[in-house]
Coordinates of C-alpha atoms and ligand atoms in Angstrom, one line a residue:
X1 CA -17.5 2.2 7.7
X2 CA -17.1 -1.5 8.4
X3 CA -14.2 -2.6 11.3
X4 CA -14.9 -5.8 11.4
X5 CA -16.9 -8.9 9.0
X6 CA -15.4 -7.5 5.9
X7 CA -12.7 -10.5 4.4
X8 CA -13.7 -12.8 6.9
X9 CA -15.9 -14.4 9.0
X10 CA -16.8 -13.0 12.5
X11 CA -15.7 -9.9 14.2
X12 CA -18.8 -7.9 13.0
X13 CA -18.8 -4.4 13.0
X14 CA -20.0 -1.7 10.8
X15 CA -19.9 2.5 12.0
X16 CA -22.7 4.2 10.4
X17 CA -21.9 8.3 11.1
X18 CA -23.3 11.9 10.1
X19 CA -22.7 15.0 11.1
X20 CA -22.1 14.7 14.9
X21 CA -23.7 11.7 15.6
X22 CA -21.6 8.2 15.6
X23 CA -23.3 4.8 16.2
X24 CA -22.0 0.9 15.8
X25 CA -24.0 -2.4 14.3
X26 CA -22.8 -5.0 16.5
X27 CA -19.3 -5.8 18.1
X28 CA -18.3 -8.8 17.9
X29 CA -15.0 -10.9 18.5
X30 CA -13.2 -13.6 16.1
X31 CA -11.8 -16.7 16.3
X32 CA -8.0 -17.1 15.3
X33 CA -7.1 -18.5 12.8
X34 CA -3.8 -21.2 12.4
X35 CA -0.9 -18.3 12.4
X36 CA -2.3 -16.4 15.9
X37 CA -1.0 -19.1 18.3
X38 CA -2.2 -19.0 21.7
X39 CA -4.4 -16.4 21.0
X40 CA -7.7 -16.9 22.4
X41 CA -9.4 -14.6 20.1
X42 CA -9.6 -11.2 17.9
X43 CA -11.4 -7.9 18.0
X44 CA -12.4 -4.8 16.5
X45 CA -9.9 -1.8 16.6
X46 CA -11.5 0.6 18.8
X47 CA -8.9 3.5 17.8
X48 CA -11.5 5.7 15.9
X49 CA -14.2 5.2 18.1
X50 CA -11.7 6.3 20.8
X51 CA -11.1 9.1 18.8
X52 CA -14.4 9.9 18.3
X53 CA -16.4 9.2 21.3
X54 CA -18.1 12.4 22.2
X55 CA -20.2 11.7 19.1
X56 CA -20.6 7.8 19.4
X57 CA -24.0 7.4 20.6
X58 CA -24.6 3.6 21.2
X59 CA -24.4 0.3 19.5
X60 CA -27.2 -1.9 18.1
X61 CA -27.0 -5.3 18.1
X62 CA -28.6 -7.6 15.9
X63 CA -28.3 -11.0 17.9
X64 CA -26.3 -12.7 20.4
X65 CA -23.9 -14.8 18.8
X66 CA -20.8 -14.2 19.8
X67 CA -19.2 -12.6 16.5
X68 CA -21.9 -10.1 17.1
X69 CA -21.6 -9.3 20.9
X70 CA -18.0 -11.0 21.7
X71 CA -15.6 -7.8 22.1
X72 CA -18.4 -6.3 24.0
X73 CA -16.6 -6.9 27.4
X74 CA -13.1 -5.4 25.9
X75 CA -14.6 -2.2 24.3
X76 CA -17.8 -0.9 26.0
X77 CA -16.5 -0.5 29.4
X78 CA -14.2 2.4 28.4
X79 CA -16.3 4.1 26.0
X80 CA -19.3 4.0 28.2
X81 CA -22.0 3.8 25.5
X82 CA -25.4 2.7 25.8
X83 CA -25.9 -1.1 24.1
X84 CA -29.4 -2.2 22.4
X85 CA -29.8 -5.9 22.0
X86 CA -33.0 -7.8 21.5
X87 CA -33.6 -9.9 25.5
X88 CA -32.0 -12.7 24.7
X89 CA -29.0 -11.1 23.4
X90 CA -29.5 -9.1 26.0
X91 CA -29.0 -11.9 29.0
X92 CA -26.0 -13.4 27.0
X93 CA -24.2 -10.2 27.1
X94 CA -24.9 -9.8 30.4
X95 CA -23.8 -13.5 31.1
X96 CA -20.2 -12.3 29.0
X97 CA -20.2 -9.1 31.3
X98 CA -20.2 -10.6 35.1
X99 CA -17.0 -12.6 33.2
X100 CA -14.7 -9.2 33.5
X101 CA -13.9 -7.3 35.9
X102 CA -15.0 -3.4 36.1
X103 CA -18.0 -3.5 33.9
X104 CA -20.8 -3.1 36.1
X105 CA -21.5 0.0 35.2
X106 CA -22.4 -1.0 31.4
X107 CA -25.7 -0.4 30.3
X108 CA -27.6 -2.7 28.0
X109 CA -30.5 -1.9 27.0
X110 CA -33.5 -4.4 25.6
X111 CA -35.5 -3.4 22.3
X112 CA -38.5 -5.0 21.1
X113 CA -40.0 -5.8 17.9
X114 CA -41.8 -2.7 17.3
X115 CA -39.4 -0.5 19.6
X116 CA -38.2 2.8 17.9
X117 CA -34.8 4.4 19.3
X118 CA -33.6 7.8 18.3
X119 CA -29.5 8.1 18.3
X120 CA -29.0 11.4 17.9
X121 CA -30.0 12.0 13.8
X122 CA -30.5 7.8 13.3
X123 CA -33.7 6.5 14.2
X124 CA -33.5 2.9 14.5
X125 CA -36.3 0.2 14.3
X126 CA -35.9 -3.3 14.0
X127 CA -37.7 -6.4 11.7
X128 CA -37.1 -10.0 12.8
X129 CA -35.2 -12.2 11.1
X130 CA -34.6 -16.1 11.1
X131 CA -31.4 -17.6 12.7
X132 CA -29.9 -19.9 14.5
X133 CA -30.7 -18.4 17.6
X134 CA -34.0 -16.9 18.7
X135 CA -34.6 -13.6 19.0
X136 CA -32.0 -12.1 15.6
X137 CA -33.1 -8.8 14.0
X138 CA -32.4 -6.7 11.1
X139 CA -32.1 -3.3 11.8
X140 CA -33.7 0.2 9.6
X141 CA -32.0 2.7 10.3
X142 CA -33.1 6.1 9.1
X143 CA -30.6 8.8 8.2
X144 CA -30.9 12.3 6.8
X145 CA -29.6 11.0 3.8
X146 CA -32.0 8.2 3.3
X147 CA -33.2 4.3 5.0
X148 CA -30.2 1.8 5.3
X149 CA -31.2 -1.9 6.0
X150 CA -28.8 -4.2 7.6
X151 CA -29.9 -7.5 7.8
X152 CA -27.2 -9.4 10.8
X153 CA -26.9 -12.9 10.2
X154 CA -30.3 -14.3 8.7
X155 CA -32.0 -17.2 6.9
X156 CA -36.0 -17.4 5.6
X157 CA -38.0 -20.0 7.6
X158 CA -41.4 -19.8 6.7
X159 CA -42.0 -22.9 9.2
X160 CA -39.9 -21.8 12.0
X161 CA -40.8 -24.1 14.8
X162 CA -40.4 -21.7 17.6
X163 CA -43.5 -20.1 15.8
X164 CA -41.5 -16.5 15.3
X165 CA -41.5 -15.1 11.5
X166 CA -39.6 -13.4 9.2
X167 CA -41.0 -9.8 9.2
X168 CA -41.4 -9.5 5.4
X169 CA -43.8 -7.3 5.4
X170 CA -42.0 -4.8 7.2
X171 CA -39.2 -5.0 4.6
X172 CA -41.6 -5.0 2.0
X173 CA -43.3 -1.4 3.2
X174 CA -39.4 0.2 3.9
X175 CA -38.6 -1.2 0.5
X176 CA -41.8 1.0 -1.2
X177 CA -39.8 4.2 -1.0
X178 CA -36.8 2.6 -2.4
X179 CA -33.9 2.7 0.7
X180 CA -30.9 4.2 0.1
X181 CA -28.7 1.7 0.8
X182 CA -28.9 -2.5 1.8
X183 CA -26.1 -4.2 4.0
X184 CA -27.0 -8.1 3.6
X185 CA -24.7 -10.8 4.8
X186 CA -23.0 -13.3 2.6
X187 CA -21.5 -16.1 4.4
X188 CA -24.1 -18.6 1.7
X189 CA -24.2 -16.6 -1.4
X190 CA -22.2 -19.8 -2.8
X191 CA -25.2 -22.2 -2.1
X192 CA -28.2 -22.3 -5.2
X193 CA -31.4 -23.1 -3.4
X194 CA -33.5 -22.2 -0.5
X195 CA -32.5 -23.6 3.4
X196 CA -34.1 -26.5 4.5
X197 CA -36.4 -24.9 7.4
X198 CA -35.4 -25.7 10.9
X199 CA -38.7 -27.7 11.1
X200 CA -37.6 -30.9 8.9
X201 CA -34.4 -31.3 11.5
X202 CA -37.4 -32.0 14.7
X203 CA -38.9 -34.4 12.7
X204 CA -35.7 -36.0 12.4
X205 CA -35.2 -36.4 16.3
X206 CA -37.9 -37.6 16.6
X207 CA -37.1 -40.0 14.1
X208 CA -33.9 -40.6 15.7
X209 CA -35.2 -41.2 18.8
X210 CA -37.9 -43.6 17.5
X211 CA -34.8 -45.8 16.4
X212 CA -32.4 -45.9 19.8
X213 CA -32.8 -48.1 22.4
X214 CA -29.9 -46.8 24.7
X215 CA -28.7 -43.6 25.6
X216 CA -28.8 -40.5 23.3
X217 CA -26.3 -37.8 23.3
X218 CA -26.5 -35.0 21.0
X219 CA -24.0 -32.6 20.5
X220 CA -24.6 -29.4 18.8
X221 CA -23.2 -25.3 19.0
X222 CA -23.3 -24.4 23.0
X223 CA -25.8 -21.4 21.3
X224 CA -28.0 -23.5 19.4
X225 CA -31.3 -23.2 21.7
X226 CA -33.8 -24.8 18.9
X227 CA -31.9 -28.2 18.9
X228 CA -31.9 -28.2 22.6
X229 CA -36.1 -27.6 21.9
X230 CA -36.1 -30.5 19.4
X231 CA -34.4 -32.9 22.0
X232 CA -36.0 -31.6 24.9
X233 CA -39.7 -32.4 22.7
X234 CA -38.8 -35.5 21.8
X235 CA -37.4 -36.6 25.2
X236 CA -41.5 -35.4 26.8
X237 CA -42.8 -37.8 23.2
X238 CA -40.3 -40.4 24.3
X239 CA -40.4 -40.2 27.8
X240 CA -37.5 -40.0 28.3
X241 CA -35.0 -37.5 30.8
X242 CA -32.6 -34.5 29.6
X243 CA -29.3 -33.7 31.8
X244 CA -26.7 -30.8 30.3
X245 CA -23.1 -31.6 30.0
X246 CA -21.0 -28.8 29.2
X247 CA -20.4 -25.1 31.2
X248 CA -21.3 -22.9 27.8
X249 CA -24.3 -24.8 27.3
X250 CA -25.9 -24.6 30.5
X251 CA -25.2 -20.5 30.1
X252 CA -27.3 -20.5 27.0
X253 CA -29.8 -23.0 28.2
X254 CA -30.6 -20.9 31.3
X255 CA -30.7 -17.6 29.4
X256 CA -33.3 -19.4 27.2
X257 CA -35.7 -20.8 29.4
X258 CA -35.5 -17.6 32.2
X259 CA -36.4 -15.4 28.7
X260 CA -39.4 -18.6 27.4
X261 CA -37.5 -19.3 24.5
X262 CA -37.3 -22.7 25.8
X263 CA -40.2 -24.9 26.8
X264 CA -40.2 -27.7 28.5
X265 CA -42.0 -29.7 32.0
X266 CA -39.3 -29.0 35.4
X267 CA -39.3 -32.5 35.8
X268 CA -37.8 -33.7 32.3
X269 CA -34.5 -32.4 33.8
X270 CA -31.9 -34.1 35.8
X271 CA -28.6 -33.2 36.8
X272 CA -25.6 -34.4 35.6
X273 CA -23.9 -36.1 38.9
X274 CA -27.9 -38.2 39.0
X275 CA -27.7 -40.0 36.1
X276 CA -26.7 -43.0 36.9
X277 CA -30.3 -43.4 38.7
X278 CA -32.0 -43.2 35.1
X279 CA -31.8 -46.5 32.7
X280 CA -30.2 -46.1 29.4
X281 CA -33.2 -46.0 27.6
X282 CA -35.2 -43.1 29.3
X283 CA -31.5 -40.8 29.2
X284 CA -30.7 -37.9 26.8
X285 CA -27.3 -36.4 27.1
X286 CA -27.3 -32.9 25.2
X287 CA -23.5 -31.8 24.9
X288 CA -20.9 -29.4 23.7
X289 CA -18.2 -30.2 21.1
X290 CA -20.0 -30.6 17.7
X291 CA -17.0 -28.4 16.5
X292 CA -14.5 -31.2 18.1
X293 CA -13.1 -28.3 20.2
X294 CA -10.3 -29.8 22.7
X295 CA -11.2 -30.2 26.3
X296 CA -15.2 -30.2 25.2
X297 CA -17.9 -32.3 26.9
X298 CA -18.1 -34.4 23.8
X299 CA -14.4 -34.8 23.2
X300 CA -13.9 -35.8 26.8
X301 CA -16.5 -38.3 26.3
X302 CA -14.9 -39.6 23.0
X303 CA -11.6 -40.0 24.6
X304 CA -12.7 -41.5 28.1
X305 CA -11.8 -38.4 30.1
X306 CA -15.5 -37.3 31.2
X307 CA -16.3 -38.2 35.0
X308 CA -19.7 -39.4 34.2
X309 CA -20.2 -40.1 30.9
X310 CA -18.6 -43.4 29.6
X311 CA -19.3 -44.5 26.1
X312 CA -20.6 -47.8 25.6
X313 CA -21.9 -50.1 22.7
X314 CA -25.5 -49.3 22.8
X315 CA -25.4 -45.4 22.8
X316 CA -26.4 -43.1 20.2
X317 CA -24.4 -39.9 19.6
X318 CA -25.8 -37.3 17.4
X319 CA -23.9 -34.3 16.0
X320 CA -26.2 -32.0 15.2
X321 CA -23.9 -29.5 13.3
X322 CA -22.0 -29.4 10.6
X323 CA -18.2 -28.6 10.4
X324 CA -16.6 -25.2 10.5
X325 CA -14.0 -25.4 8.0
X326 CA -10.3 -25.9 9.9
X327 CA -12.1 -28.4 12.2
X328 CA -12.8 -31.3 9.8
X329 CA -9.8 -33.1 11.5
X330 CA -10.2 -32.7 15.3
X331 CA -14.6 -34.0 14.6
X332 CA -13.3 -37.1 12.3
X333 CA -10.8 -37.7 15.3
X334 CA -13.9 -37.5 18.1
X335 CA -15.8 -39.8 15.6
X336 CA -13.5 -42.7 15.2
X337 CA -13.0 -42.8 18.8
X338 CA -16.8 -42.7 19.3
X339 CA -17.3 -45.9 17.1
X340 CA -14.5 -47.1 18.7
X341 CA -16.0 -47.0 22.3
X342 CA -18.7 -48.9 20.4
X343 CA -21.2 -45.9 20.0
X344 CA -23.4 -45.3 17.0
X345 CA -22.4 -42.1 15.6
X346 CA -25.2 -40.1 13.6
X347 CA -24.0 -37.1 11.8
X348 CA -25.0 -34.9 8.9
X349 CA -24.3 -37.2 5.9
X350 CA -25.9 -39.8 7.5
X351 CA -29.0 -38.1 8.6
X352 CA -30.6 -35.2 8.2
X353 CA -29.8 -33.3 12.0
X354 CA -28.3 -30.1 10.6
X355 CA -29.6 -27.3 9.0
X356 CA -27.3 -23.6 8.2
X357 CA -28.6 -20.6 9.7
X358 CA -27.5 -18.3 7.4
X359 CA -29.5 -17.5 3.9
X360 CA -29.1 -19.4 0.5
X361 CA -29.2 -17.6 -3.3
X362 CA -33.2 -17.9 -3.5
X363 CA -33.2 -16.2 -0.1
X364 CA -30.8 -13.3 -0.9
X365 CA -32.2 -12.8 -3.8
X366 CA -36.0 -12.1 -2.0
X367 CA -34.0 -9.7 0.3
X368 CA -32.7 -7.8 -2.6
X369 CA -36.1 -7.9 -4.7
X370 CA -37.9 -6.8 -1.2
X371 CA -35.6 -3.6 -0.4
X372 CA -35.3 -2.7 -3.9
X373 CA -32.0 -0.3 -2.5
X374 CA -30.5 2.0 -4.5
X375 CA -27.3 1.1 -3.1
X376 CA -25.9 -2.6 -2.3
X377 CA -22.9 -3.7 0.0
X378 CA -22.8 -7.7 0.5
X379 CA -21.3 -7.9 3.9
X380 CA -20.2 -11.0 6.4
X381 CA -18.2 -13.2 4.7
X382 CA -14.8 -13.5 2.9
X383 CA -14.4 -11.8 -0.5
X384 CA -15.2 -14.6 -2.8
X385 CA -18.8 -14.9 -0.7
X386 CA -19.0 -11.3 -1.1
X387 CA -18.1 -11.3 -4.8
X388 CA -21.0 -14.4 -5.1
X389 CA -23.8 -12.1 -3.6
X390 CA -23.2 -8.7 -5.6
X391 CA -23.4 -11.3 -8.9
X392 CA -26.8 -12.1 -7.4
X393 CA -27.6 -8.2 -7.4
X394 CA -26.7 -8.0 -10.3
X395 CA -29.0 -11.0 -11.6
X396 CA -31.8 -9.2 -10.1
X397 CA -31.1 -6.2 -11.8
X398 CA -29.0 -4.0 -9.1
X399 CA -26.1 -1.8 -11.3
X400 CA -22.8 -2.8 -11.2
X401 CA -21.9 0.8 -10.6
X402 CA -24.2 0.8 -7.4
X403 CA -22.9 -2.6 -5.9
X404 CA -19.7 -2.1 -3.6
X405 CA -17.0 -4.5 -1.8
X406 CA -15.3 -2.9 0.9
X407 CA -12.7 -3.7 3.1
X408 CA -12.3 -3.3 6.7
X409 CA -11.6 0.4 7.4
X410 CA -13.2 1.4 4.2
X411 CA -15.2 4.5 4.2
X412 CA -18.4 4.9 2.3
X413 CA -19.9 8.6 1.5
X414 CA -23.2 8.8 0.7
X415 CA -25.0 12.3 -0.1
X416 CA -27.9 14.0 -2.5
X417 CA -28.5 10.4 -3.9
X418 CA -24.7 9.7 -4.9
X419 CA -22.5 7.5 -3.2
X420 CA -18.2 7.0 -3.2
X421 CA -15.7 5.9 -1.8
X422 CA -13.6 7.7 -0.1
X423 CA -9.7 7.2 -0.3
X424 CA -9.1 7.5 3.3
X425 CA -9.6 4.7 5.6
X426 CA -10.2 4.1 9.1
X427 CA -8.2 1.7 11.3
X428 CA -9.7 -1.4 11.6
X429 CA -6.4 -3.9 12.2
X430 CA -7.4 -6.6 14.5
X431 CA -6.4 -6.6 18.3
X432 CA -5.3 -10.6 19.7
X433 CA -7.1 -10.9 23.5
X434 CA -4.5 -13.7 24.8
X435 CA -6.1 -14.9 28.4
X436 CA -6.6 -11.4 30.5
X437 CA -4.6 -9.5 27.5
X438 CA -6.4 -7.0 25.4
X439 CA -3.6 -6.1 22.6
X440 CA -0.6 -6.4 24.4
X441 CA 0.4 -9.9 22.4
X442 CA 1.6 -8.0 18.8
X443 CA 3.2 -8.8 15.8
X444 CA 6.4 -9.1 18.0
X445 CA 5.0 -12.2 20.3
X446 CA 3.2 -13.5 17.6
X447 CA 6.3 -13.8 15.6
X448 CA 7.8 -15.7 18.3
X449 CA 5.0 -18.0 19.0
X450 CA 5.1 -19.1 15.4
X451 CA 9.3 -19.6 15.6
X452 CA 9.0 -21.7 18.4
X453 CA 6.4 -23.5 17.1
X454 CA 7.8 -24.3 13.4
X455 CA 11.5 -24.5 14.5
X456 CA 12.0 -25.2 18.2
X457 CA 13.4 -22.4 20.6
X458 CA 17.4 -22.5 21.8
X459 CA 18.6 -20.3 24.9
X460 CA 22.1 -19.6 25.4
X461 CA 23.4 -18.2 29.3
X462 CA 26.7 -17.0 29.1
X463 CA 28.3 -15.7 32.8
X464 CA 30.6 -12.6 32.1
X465 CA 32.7 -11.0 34.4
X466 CA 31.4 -7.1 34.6
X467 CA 35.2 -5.7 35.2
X468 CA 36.8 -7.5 32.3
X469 CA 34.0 -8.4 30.2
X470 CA 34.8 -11.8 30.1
X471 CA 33.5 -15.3 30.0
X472 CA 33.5 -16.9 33.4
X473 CA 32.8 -20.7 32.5
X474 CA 31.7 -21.9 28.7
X475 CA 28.3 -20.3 27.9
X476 CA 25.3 -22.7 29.0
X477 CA 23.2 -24.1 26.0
X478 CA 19.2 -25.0 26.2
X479 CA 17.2 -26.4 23.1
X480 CA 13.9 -27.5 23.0
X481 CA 12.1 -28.0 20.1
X482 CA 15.2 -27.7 18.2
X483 CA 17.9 -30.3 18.2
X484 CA 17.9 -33.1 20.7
X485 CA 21.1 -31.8 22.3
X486 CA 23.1 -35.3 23.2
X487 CA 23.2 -36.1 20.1
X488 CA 24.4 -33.3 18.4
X489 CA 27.3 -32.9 20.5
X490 CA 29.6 -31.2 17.9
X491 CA 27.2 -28.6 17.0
X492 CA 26.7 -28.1 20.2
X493 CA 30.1 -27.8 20.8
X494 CA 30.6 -25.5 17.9
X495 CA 28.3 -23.0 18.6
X496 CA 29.7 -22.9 22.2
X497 CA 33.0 -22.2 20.5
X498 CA 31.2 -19.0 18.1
X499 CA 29.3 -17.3 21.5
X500 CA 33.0 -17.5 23.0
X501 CA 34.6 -15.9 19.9
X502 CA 31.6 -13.2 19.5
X503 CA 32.0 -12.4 23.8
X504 CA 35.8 -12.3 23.3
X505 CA 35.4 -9.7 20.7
X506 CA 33.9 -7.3 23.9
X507 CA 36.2 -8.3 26.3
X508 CA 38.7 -6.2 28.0
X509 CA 35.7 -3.2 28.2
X510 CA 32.8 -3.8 30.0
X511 CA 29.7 -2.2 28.2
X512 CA 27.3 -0.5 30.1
X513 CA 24.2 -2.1 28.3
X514 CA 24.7 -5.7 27.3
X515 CA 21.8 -5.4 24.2
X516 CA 24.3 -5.1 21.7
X517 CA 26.0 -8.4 22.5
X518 CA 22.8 -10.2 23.0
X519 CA 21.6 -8.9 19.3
X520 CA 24.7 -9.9 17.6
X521 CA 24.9 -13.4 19.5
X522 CA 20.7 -13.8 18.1
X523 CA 22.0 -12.9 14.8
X524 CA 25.5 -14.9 14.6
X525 CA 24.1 -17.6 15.8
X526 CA 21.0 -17.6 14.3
X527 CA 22.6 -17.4 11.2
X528 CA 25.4 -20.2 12.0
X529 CA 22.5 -22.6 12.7
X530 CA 20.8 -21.8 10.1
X531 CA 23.7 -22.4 8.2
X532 CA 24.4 -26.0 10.0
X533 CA 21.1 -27.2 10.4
X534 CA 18.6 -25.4 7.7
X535 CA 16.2 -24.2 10.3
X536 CA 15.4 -21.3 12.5
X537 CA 14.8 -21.6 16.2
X538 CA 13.6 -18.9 18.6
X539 CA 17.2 -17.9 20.2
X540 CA 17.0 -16.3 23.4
X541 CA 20.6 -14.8 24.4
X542 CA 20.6 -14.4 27.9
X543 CA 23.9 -12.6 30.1
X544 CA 24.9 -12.5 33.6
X545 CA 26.9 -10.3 35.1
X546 CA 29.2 -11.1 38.1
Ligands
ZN1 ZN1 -25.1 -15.3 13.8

């Protein structure tokens, strides 16, 4: 049963259940997208796992990035499950965790490589995957029905720099007694080819060190612990010193280098608020705000906001990423102003300082010819990169009747060898997290956001007499967003005139409960506007009684 991952990207979630026994791949969170204003981000729907929790045994996860382990903090503190997550994982959840209050008392467990962990009838072993961040697994799980594989996010690197492997021969043995079913993620099933291994993009620091004679500043995902490797091997080859700017960044660096996964000598690092002490030459900035995310270390830097980083001609600025579609804009903006400042700006067209982390055709296709499953469901990714991978299956000779796109909330049965699905479903809306609100912004609020935000917002304040029901002085009129007010006097005038007429119609009895007024004054009004000026602002009726 997939909540989350299923018709988009992030949010991943999958409920794998028999008999009494419930248990959850990953749990992760969502970035919105254009519509959900304000909203910080999107979760899973817990409602069935609620509903079921004296069977739900524990959740797996397969690595730490946040659309794996992100609604961790807003669903596992009232179910009170037990959490498995590889160490790294492991320290970034914890890292989320101390962010909230009243989850001290969540457990998270670390597995390793070779660990095995009964959950009531699943028993659960892991193979290691390639990613973007160390320490990603796939997970086995064995049911009484048969093995299911689920992959998590993954790529093949057979020269993986931090020296850790795909486990292929551990896929290869489950896939001997042909599994039952494979869950393998989809976001490049688009993309012919094989990725470029991880390895090429530290022989181009290197390379792009080789060339600068200033500063260097890299910028690159807060998570993405290999770059910060690359730079901090070139900096010892160089000889030159790394500081950290950016709050996210120094979580994940920490985490990395407590755990090993980073190596490096003590004294290549120095602090931010020193770096005025180090020339140009021996100085590597690594940053946050590859994405062009607002507010960002790298974006304050582009736009002369960050305290001690000021661009000058003679700096190098790297962007070792490549653009999440949505944010093509708010990078090309960060860009021009770096070049502006007189920077040289180094970015994945012109240079290769980027590689995905997620699995091209050639690659999805090995998984499928490894696991051999009798059953396939593409998973992660939108429908069309879902609809790209079962084509693959079906090139490597997986039957179409045996291939299946779900939805979120979509039940799968699987028993004696057959598999169907069901007509119910589970519910697996989203829930908006808005600063320290879980759910509470709805379709309601949203609706409003968006009103305000397309057409402007208009309150009206009229003063009514509680005995008579009357208007005390003309109704009060604020717009914003709307109509600049002084100079649209005679609308503004009219539609004093229609909140008198729609009042008068009440006077003489004074209601008990004013709703009714303030409803038909939204909807008069709205419409008379509407009428006048062709748009729709928020309108926010307020009464006073005296
Ligand atoms: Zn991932």
């Amino acid at each position: 049963m997939p909540l989350g991952g299923f018709g988009e990207i992030g949010k991943n979630m999958t409920l794998l259940e028999y008999g009494n026994d419930l248990i959850a791949i990953d749990c992760g969170m969502m970035f919105p997208d254009e519509t959900m204003l304000g909203i910080d981000y999107v979760i899973p729907d817990a409602t069935y796992l609620r509903k079921n929790r004296a069977k739900f045994r524990g959740i797996v996860i397969t690595h730490g990035h946040e659309d794996h382990i992100g609604a961790i903090p807003h669903i596992v503190p009232e179910l009170s499950v037990p959490v498995y997550a590889s160490p790294l994982a492991k320290a970034l959840i914890e890292t989320r965790l101390g962010e909230y209050k009243g989850t001290q008392h969540v457990k998270i467990n670390a597995y390793q490589p070779n660990d095995e962990i009964r959950l009531g009838v699943f028993k659960i072993r892991f193979f290691r995957v390639n990613h973007s961040i160390p320490d990603s697994f796939g997970i086995i799980i064995d049911t009484p029905e048969g093995v299911v594989v689920h992959t998590g996010d993954f790529k093949i690197d057979l020269t993986s720099p931090d020296g850790l492997f795909f486990d292929l021969a551990k896929l290869k043995e489950v896939g001997r007694h042909q599994p039952l079913l494979l869950l393998s993620e989809s976001t490049n099933s688009d993309t012919p080819g094989h990725t470029i291994s991880e390895k090429a993009i530290g022989e181009s620091f290197n390379e792009l060190f080789a060339k600068a004679n200033g500063r260097i500043i890299i910028a690159s995902f807060a998570s993405r612990i290999d770059r910060m490797q690359h730079a901090l091997n070139a900096a010892v080859k160089f000889g030159r010193r790394v500081t950290i700017s950016g709050r996210s960044m120094l979580q994940y660096f920490e985490a990395a280098s407590k755990l090993g996964y980073i190596k490096y000598p003590r004294e290549i690092l120095v602090p931010l608020k020193e770096i005025s002490k180090i020339p140009d030459a021996k100085l590597v900035v690594l940053s946050t705000g590859s994405q062009g995310q607002q507010g960002s270390s790298l974006a304050r830097m582009a736009f002369r906001e960050h305290s001690q980083v000021k661009i000058k001609p003679g700096d190098t600025v790297a962007l070792s990423s490549s653009p999440i579609p949505g944010n093509e804009r708010s990078i090309s903006s960060i860009i021009n102003n770096l070049c502006r400042e007189g920077a040289e700006v180094i970015h994945n067209r012109n240079m290769q300082i980027h590689t995905t982390g997620h699995a091209y055709q050639e690659e999805l296709k090995t998984i499928l010819q490894l696991v051999k499953p009798r059953f396939f469901i593409p998973i992660h990714g939108e429908y069309h990169m879902r609809v790209s991978h079962k084509k693959l299956a079906l090139g490597v000779g997986v039957p179409e009747a045996d291939i299946f796109l779900l939805e979120n909330g979509d039940i799968m049965e699987f028993h004696a060898g057959k598999a169907r699905k069901l007509k119910d479903t589970i519910p697996a809306g989203i829930v908006m997290v808005d600063g320290l609100g879980v759910g509470d912004v709805g379709e309601i609020v949203l609706r409003d956001r968006q009103a305000m935000a397309k057409e402007g917002m208009f309150v009206i304040i009229a003063t009514i007499e509680r005995k008579s029901g009357k208007l005390v002085n003309s109704p009060d009129l604020i717009s914003r967003g709307f109509v600049y007010m002084r100079e649209q006097e005679e609308l503004v005038n009219r539609t004093r005139m229609e909140v008198k007429q729609i009042i008068g119609r009440h006077s003489g009895k004074a209601p008990e409960d004013w709703s009714n007024i303030r409803q038909q004054i939204r909807e008069e009004i709205g419409n008379f506007l509407y009428r006048e000026t062709q748009r729709r602002p928020l309108i926010i009726p307020v009464i006073i009684e005296v």
